[in-house]
XYZ file of C-alpha atoms in Angstrom:
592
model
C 262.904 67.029 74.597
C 265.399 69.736 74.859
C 264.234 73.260 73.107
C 266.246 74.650 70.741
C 264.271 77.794 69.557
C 261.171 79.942 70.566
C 259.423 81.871 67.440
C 256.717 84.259 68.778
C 253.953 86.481 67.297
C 251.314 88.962 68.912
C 252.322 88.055 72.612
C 252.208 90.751 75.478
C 254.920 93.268 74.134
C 256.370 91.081 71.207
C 254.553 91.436 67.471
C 257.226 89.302 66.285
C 259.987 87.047 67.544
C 261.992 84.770 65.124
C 263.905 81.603 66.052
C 265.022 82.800 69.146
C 268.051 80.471 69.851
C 267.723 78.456 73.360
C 270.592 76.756 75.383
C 270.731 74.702 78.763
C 270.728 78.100 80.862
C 269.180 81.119 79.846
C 269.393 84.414 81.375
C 267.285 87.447 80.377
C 268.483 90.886 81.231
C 267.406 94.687 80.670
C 265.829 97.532 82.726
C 262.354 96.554 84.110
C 259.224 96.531 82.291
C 261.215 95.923 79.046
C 259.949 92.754 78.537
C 262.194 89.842 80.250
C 259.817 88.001 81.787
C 257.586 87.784 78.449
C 259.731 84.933 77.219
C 258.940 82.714 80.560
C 255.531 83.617 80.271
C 255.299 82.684 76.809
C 256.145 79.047 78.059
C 253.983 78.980 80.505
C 251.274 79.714 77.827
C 252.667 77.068 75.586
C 252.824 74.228 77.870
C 250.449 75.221 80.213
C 247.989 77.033 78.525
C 248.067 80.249 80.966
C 246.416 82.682 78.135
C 244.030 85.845 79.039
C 242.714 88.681 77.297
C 246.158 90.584 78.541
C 248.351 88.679 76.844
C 247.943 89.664 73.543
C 249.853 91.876 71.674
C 248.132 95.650 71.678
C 248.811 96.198 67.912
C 247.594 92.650 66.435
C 245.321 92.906 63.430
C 241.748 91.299 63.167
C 242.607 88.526 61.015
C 245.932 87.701 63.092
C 246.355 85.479 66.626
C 248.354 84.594 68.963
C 251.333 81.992 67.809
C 254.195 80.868 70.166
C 256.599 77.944 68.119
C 259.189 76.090 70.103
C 261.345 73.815 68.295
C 262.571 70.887 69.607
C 265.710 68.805 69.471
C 264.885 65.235 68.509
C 267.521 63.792 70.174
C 267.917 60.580 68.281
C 267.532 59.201 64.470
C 263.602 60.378 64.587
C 262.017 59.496 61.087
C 262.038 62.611 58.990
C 258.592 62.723 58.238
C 257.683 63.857 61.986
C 260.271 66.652 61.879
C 260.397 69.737 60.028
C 262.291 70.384 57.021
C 265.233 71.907 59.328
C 265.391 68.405 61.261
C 263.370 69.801 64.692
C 260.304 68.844 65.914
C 258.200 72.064 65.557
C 254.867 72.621 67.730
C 252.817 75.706 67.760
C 250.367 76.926 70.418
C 247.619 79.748 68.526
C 245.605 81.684 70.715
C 243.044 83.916 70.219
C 239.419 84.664 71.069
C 235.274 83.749 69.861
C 233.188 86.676 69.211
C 231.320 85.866 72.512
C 235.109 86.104 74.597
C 235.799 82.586 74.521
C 239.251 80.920 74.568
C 239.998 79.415 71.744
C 243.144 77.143 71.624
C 244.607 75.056 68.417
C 248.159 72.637 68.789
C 249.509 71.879 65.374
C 253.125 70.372 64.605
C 254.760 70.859 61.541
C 256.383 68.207 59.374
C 258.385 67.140 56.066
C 255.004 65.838 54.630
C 254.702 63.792 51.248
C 253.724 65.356 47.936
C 250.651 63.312 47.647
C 247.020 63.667 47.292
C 245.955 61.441 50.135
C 249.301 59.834 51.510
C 249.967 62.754 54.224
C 250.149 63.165 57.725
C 251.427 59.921 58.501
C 252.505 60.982 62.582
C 249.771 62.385 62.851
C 246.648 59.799 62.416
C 245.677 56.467 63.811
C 247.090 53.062 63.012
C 243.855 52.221 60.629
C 244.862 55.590 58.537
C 248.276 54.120 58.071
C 247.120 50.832 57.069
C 244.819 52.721 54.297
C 247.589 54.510 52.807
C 249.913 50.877 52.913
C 246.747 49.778 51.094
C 246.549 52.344 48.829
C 250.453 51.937 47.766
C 249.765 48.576 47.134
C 252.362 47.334 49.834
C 251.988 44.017 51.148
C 252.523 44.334 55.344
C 251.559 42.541 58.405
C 249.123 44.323 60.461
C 250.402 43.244 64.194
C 253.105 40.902 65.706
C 256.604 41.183 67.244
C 258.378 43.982 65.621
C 255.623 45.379 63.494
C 254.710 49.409 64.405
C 253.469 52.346 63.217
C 256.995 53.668 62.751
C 257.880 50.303 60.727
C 255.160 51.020 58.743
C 255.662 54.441 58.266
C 259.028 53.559 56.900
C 257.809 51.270 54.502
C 255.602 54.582 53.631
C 258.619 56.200 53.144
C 260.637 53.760 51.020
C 257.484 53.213 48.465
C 257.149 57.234 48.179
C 260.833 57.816 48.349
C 259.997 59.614 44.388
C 257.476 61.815 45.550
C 258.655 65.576 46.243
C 258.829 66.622 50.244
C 257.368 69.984 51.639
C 256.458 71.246 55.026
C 252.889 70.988 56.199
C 250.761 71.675 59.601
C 248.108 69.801 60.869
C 246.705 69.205 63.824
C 249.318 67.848 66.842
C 247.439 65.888 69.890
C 247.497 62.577 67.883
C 250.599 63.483 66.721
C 252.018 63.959 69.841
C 250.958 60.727 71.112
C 252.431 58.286 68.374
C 255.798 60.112 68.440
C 255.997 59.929 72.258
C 255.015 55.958 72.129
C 256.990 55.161 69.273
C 260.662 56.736 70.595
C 261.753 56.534 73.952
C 264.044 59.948 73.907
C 260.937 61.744 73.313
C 258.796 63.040 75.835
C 256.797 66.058 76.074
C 258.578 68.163 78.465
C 256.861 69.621 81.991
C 257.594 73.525 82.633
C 256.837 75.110 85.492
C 257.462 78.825 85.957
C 258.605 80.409 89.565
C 256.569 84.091 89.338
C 258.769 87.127 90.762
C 255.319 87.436 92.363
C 254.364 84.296 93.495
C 252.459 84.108 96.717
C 255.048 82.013 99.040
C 252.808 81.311 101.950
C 252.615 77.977 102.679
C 247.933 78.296 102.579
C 248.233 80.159 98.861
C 246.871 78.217 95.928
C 250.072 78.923 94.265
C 252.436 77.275 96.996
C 249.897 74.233 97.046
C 250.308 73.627 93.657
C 253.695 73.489 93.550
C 253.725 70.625 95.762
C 250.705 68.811 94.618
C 252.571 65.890 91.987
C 254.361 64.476 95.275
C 250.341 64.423 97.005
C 249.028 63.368 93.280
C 252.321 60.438 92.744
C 251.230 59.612 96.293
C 247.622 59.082 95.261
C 248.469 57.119 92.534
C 250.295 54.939 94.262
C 248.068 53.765 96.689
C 245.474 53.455 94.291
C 244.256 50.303 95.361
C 243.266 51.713 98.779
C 241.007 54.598 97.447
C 239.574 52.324 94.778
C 238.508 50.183 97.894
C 237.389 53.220 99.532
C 235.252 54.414 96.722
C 233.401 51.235 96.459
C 232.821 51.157 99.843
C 230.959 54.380 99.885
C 229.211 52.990 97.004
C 227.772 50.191 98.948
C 227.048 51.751 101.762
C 225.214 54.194 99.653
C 223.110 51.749 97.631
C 222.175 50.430 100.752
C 220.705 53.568 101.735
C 219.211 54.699 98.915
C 217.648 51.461 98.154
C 215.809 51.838 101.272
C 214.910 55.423 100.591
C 213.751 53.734 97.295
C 211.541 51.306 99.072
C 209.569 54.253 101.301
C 209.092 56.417 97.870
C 207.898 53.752 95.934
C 204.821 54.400 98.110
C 204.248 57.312 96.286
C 206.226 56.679 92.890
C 205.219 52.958 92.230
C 206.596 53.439 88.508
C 210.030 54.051 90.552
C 212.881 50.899 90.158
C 215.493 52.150 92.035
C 217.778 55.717 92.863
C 221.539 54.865 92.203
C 223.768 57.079 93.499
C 226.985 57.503 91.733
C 230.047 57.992 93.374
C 232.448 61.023 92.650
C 235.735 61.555 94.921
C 238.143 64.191 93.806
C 241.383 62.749 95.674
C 243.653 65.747 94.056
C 242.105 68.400 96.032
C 241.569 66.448 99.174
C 244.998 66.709 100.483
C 246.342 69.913 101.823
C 249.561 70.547 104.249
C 251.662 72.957 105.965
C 255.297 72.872 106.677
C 257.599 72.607 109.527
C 261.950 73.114 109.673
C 263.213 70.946 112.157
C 266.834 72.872 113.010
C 269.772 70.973 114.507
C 270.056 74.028 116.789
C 266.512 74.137 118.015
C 264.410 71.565 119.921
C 260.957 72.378 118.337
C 259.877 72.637 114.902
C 259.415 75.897 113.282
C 256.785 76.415 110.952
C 257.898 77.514 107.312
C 255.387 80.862 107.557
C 258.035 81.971 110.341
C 260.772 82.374 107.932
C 261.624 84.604 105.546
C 260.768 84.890 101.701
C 264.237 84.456 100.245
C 264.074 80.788 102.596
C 260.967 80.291 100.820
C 262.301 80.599 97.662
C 265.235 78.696 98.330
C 262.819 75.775 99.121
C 261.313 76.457 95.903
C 264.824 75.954 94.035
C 265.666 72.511 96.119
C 261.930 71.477 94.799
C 262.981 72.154 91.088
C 266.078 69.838 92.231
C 263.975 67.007 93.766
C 262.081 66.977 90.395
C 264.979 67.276 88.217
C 267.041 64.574 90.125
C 263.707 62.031 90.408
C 264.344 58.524 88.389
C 261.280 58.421 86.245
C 260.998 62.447 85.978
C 260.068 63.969 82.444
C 262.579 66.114 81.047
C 262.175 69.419 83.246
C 261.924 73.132 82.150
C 262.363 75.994 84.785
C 261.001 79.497 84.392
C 262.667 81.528 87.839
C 261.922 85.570 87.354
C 265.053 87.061 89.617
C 266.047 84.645 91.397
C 268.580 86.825 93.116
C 265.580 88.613 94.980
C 265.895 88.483 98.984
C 268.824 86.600 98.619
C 272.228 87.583 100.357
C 274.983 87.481 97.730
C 276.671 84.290 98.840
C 273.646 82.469 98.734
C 273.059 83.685 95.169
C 276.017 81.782 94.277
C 274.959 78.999 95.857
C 271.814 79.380 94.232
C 273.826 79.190 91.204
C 275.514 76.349 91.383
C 272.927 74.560 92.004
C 270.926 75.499 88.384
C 274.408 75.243 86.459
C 274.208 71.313 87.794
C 270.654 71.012 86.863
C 271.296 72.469 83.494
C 273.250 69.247 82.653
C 269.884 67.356 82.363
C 267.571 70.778 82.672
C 267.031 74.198 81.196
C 266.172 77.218 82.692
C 265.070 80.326 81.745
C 265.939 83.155 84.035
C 265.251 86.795 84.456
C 267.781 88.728 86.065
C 269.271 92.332 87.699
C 272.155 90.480 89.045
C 275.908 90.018 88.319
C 275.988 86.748 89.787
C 273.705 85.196 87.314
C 273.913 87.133 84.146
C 278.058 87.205 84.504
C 277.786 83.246 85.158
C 275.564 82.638 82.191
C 277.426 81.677 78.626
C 277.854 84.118 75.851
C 275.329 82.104 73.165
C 272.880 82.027 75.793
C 272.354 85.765 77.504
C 269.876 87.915 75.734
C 269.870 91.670 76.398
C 266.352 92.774 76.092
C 265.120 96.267 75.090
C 262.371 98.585 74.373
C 261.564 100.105 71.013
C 258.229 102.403 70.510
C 256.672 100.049 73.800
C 257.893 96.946 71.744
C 260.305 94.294 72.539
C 263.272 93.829 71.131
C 265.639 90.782 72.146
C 269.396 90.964 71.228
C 271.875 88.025 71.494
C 275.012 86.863 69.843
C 273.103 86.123 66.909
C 272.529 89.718 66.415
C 275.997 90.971 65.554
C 276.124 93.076 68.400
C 278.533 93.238 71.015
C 276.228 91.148 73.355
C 278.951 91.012 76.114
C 279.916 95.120 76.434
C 276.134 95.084 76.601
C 275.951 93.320 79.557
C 278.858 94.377 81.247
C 277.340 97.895 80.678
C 273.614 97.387 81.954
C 274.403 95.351 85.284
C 278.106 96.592 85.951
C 279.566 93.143 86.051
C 282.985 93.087 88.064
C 286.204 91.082 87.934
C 287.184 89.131 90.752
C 289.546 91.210 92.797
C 291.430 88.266 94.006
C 293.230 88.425 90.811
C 294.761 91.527 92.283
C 296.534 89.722 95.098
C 300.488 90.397 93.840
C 301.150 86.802 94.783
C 299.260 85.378 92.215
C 300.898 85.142 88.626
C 299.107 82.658 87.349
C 295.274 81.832 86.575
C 293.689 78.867 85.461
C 289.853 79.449 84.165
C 288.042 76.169 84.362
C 283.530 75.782 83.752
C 282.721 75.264 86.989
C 283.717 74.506 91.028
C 284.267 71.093 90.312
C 286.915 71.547 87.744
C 289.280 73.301 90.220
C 288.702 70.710 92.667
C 289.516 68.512 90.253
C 292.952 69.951 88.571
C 293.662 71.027 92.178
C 293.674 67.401 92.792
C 295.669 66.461 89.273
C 298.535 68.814 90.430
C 298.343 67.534 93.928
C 298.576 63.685 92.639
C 300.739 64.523 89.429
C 302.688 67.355 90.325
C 303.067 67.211 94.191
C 301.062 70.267 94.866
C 300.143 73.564 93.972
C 302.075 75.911 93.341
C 301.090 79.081 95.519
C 301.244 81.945 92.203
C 298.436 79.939 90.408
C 294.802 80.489 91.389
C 291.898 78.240 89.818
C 288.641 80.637 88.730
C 285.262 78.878 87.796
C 283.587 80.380 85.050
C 283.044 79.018 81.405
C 284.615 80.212 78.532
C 282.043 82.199 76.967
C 280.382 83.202 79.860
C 280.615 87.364 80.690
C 282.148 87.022 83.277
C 285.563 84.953 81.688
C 285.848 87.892 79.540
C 285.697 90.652 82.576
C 288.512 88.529 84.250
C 290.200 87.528 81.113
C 291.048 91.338 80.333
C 291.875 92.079 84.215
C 294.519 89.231 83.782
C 296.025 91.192 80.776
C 295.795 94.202 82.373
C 298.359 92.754 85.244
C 300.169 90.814 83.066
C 298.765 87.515 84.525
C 299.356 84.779 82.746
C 296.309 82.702 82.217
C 295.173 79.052 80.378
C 291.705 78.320 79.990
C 290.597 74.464 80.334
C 287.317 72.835 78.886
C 285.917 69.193 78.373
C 285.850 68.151 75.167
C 282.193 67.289 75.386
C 282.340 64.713 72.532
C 280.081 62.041 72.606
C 277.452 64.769 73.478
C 274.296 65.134 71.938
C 275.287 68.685 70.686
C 279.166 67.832 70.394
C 279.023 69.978 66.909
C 277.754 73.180 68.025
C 279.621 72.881 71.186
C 283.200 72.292 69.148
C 281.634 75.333 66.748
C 281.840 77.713 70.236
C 285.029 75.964 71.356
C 287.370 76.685 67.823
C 285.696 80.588 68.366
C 286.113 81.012 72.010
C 289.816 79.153 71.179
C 290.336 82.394 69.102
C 289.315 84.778 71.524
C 291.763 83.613 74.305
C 294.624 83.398 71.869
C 293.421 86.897 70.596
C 293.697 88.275 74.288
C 297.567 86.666 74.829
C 295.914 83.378 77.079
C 296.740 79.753 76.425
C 293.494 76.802 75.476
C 293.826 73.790 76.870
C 291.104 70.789 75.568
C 290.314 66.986 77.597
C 290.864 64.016 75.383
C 287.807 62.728 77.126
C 284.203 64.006 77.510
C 284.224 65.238 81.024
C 286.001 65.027 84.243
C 283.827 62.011 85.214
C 285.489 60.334 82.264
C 288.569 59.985 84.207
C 287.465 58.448 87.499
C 289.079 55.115 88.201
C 287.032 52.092 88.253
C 288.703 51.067 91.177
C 288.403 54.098 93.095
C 284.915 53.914 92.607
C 284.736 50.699 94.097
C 286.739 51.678 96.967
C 284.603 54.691 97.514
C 281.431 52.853 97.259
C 283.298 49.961 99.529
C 281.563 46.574 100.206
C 277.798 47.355 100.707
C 277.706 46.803 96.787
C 280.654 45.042 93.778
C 280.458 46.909 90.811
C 278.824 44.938 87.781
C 281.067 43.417 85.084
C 279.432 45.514 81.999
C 280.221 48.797 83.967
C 282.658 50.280 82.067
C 284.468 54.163 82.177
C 283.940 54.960 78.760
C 286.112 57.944 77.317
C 282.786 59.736 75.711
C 280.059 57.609 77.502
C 277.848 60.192 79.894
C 278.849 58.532 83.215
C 276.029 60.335 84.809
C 273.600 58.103 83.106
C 275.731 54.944 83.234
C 276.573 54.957 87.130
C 272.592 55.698 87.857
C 271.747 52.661 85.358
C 274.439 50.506 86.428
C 275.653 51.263 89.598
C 273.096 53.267 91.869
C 269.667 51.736 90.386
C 267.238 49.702 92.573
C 270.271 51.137 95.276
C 269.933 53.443 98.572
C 273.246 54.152 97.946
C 274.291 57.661 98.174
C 277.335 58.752 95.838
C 277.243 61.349 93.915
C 277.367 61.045 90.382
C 279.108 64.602 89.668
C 282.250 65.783 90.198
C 283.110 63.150 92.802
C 285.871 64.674 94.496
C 285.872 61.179 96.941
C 286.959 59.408 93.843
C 289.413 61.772 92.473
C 290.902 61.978 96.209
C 291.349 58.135 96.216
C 293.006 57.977 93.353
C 296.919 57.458 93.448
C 299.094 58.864 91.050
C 299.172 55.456 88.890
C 295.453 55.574 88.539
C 295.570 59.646 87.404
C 297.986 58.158 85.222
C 295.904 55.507 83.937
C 293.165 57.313 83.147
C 294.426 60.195 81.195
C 294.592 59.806 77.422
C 297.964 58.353 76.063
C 300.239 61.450 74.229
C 303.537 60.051 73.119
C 305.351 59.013 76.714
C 302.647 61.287 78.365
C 298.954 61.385 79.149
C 296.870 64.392 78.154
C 296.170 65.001 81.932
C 300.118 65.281 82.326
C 300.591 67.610 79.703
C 298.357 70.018 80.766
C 299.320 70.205 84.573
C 302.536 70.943 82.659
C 301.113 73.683 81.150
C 299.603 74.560 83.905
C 302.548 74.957 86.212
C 304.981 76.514 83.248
C-alpha cells in the first residue's frame, strides 16, 4: 500500500498537520531543529510503535492525544465499505498515557459505514458477524465453498442495503486489517524502517543488529524443521533427566508425579555477526569497523535495495535523515540514483541540507519546513507559495555549469540517466549520431533543479525540449497527466518545447527480439510474453521472463537491449504517426 497523505495532531513540534500530500520520493528541507525529521519519526511511531513521553506535543490539552492518520492508496477496485468516504484506506495510530505512565495505544480505520442500527462494520468483524447481519437481511447465502468469501458476502451486504444512507465511521482496525489484507492481494500492510541521522553504525550496536536481523529471522524460518528437531531433542533429553531427579525426590515428596520441564528457545536473538569487505585490491578481508561511517551508511542504502528488490518483499517505506552526511558529492549522486530507482516500487522520506537531493526531488513532493512560535509549520505546493524560490533560496541550489560550454546550443531535459542513454541511443540508431551542440540533462520536469537550469538555458539563449513518459497505464496516470498539462505550461511559459511518449515508459519500446538476443540461449522467451504499450514491463519480465531464473538482466533501462536494437526494430517499436513513429518525430525535434 502506497501512502498518499499523513494527518498529524499533538506530535513532537506539530499541534496540527492536515492531509499532508505524499509522493514516491519525499524530501524535507529547512534550517535544523525546525522540525524535518518529525515527519519520519511520526512513521516510525505509526508503524512501529516507537512512542515516549517526548514525543508529545508540549501544548496538548488534557482531554486531547496523540493521533498520526496515513491514508492509503487502495490500489485496485477495493469494496467501498473498507475505504473512507474520499476512496483511501484511512488508519490512525492514538497515543497517549494511563494515570500510572503507562502506554496506551488504540489502531482504528475509518470507513463508508451503513446507516443502520446493527448492520455496521462489516471489514471489520469475523465471518460469524457477517453471517448474522446476512441473517438479519433476510438474504439467502451459502456459508462456504468455491467462490464464497467474506468480500462476496459483504457485497451481497451491500446490494440488499444499497437504500440505506452512507457515513464515515471508526472502529477498531486489527481485525480489520486482517480481512482486507486476506481478501485483496494488492493490499498489504507496508514495512517502514527509518535510517536515524544518529544511528549507531558499529557493526556490535543493537541498532546495526537489527537492521540485519529479517535475513537471520527468514533464515530461521526456513530451516524450521531443523530447530523444531532440535527443540524436541532438548526436550527429551530433559525429561530424561528430570524424570530421574523425579524418582530421587519422590523420596521425600511421595505425593510428587513427575517435574516436566518445558522447553523455551528464543532463535531470534541467538544469532549475532560481524562483517568483513573482501577488496579485489587486497588479499585479506577487512573488517567493516575499519571503514568509515559514510561506507557504513552506504551499506545501509544497498540493504534498503536488497529489501526493496527481494521477490516476496512487502511493499517498502524508507525513512533516511541526511543522507548526504559523510558522503563525498559524487557519491551523493550515486546515492541518488539509486533511491530515484527504488522509488518506482518504494517511497522514501528524506531529510536533507543538500542540493543534490532536494534539487533532484519533484516539485509536488519537496516540503519546506519552518518554525513558528517553536511550532512546525510545513509548506508545499499545496500551499500557494512559491515552494521552488523557497528552496532555491534556503540550500542555494545551482545550475549545471556545463550549460555554459559555448559549444552547446541545444539541451534536452529528460527524468533520469537512463533516458539520455536511451535518446542518445534513438539519435545514434535513427539519426546517425549526435549532434555535438545538443547535451542530454537528467532531471524531471518538476523537480527544482529543471527550473534552475531551465532559466540558465533562457538566460543563454539555449534552446531546450523537455521529454517525459507518458506514464499511462499507471496506477496514478490521472494525477500524473494533472502535473504533466501544468508543467507543459511552464516550459512553454519559459520559451522551451514538451515533448510526450506514446507509450508508458522507455521499457515499452524494447524489442522482443532484442531481448531474446540479449538474454541469448540459456533461456526462449515464453509465448504469452508480450511488450505491451502501457503494461509495467518491470513486473511482466520478473513474472514471465526472470522468475524461478538465476538469470541476471536488468529489468530497467536496459541499455543492452536498446544497443542491440537496429534501426528497423527502433522503428518498430515506436508508435505509428502518419508515415512516422512518435520516436522519429521527436529525435526530429530534437535535432531541429
Amino acid at each position: 500500500m502506497k501512502i498518499h497523505d499523513i494527518s498529524i495532531r499533538n506530535y513532537r513540534g506539530i499541534d496540527l498537520l492536515d492531509h499532508l500530500s505524499i509522493g514516491d520520493l519525499n524530501t524535507f528541507v529547512g534550517k535544523n531543529d525546525y522540525g524535518k525529521s518529525t515527519i519520519l519519526k511520526s512513521l516510525d511511531a505509526f508503524f512501529n510503535d516507537k512512542f515516549t513521553h517526548h514525543d508529545v506535543y508540549k501544548g496538548i490539552n488534557d482531554d486531547e492525544v496523540t493521533e498520526i492518520t496515513v491514508r492509503f492508496l487502495a490500489g485496485e477496485d477495493i469494496n467501498y465499505l473498507a475505504l473512507d468516504t474520499n476512496g483511501f484506506i484511512c488508519l490512525t495510530k492514538k497515543f497517549s498515557f494511563t494515570a500510572a505512565g503507562k502506554l496506551k495505544k488504540e489502531f482504528i480505520y475509518t470507513c463508508n459505514d451503513i446507516e443502520h442500527e446493527t448492520i455496521q462494520n462489516c471489514w471489520g468483524v469475523k465471518e460469524a458477524d457477517i453471517n448474522g447481519f446476512l441473517d438479519s437481511l433476510g438474504i439467502a447465502y451459502t456459508r462456504s465453498g468455491r467462490g464464497v468469501t467474506n468480500l462476496s458476502k459483504i457485497e451481497q451486504i451491500c446490494e440488499a442495503t444499497a437504500g440505506l444512507d452512507r457515513y464515515e465511521n471508526s472502529y477498531e482496525a486489527d481485525d480489520y486489517i486482517k480481512n482486507i489484507t486476506k481478501q485483496y492481494d494488492s493490499v498489504e500492510y507496508p514495512d517502514y524502517a527509518l535510517f536515524d541521522a544518529e544511528q549507531d553504525l558499529s557493526v556490535g550496536s543493537t541498532d546495526f543488529q537489527n537492521q540485519f536481523k529479517p535475513i537471520a529471522t527468514q533464515s530461521l524460518n526456513n530451516n524450521k524443521g531443523l530447530t523444531d528437531q532440535i527443540e524436541s531433542n532438548v526436550q527429551g533429553d530433559l525429561n530424561t533427566e528430570f524424570s530421574q531427579i523425579t524418582s530421587l525426590m519422590q523420596k521425600n515428596v511421595p505425593e510428587l508425579e513427575a517435574i516436566v520441564p518445558v522447553v523455551q528457545c528464543n532463535w531470534k536473538n541467538l544469532v549475532k555477526f560481524d562483517l568483513g569487505l573482501k577488496f579485489k585490491s587486497e588479499s585479506h578481508d577487512i573488517p567493516i569497523s575499519h571503514k568509515g561511517t559514510g561506507f557504513k551508511r552506504l551499506l545501509m542504502v544497498a540493504y534498503f535495495e536488497y529489501l526493496a528488490n527481494k521477490e516476496s518483499s512487502k511493499y517498502n517505506i524508507f525513512g533516511i535523515e541526511e543522507p548526504e552526511t559523510f558522503l563525498h558529492p559524487e557519491l551523493q549522486y550515486e546515492l541518488l540514483s539509486s533511491i530515484i530507482e527504488l522509488s518506482d516500487n518504494s517511497q522514501f522520506f528524506i531529510t536533507t541540507h543538500s542540493p543534490v537531493f532536494a534539487g533532484a526531488t519533484s516539485e509536488s513532493n519537496i516540503v519546506v519546513v519552518r518554525k513558528e512560535n517553536s511550532i512546525s509549520r510545513y509548506f508545499n505546493h499545496e500551499n500557494e507559495i512559491e515552494i521552488i524560490k523557497m528552496v532555491i533560496d534556503e540550500l542555494g541550489i545551482r545550475p549545471d555549469f556545463n550549460l555554459l560550454n559555448e559549444n552547446i546550443r541545444k539541451v534536452v531535459f529528460v527524468e533520469g540517466k537512463g533516458d539520455c542513454l536511451f535518446w542518445e541511443l534513438a539519435l545514434k540508431k535513427l539519426n546517425g549520431g549526435k549532434p555535438e551542440d545538443i547535451m542530454f540533462v537528467p532531471c524531471g520536469g518538476d523537480q527544482v533543479e529543471f527550473f534552475v537550469n531551465a532559466e540558465l538555458c533562457r538566460k543563454l539563449n539555449r534552446n531546450f525540449i523537455f521529454i517525459l513518459d507518458s506514464d499511462k497505464g499507471a496506477v496514478d496516470f490521472e494525477s500524473k497527466e494533472r502535473n504533466k498539462n501544468e508543467l507543459k505550461g511552464k516550459v512553454e511559459s519559459m520559451g522551451g518545447g514538451f515533448e510526450i511518449l506514446k507509450k508508458r515508459e522507455i521499457e515499452n519500446y524494447y524489442h522482443r527480439e532484442a531481448i531474446q538476443r540479449v538474454i541469448g540461449d540459456q533461456l526462449q522467451l515464453p509465448d504469452d510474453f508480450v511488450v505491451g504499450d502501457y503494461t509495467d514491463m518491470h513486473h511482466e519480465i520478473k513474472e514471465k521472463i526472470l522468475k524461478d531464473t538465476n538469470i541476471n538482466f536488468k529489468v530497467k533501462n536496459n541499455t543492452d537491449v536498446f544497443s542491440e536494437m537496429s534501426k528497423e526494430e527502433w522503428s518498430a517499436v515506436g508508435v505509428a504517426e502518419g508515415d512516422t513513429t512518435d520516436l522519429e518525430n521527436i529525435v526530429r525535434s530534437i535535432v531541429s
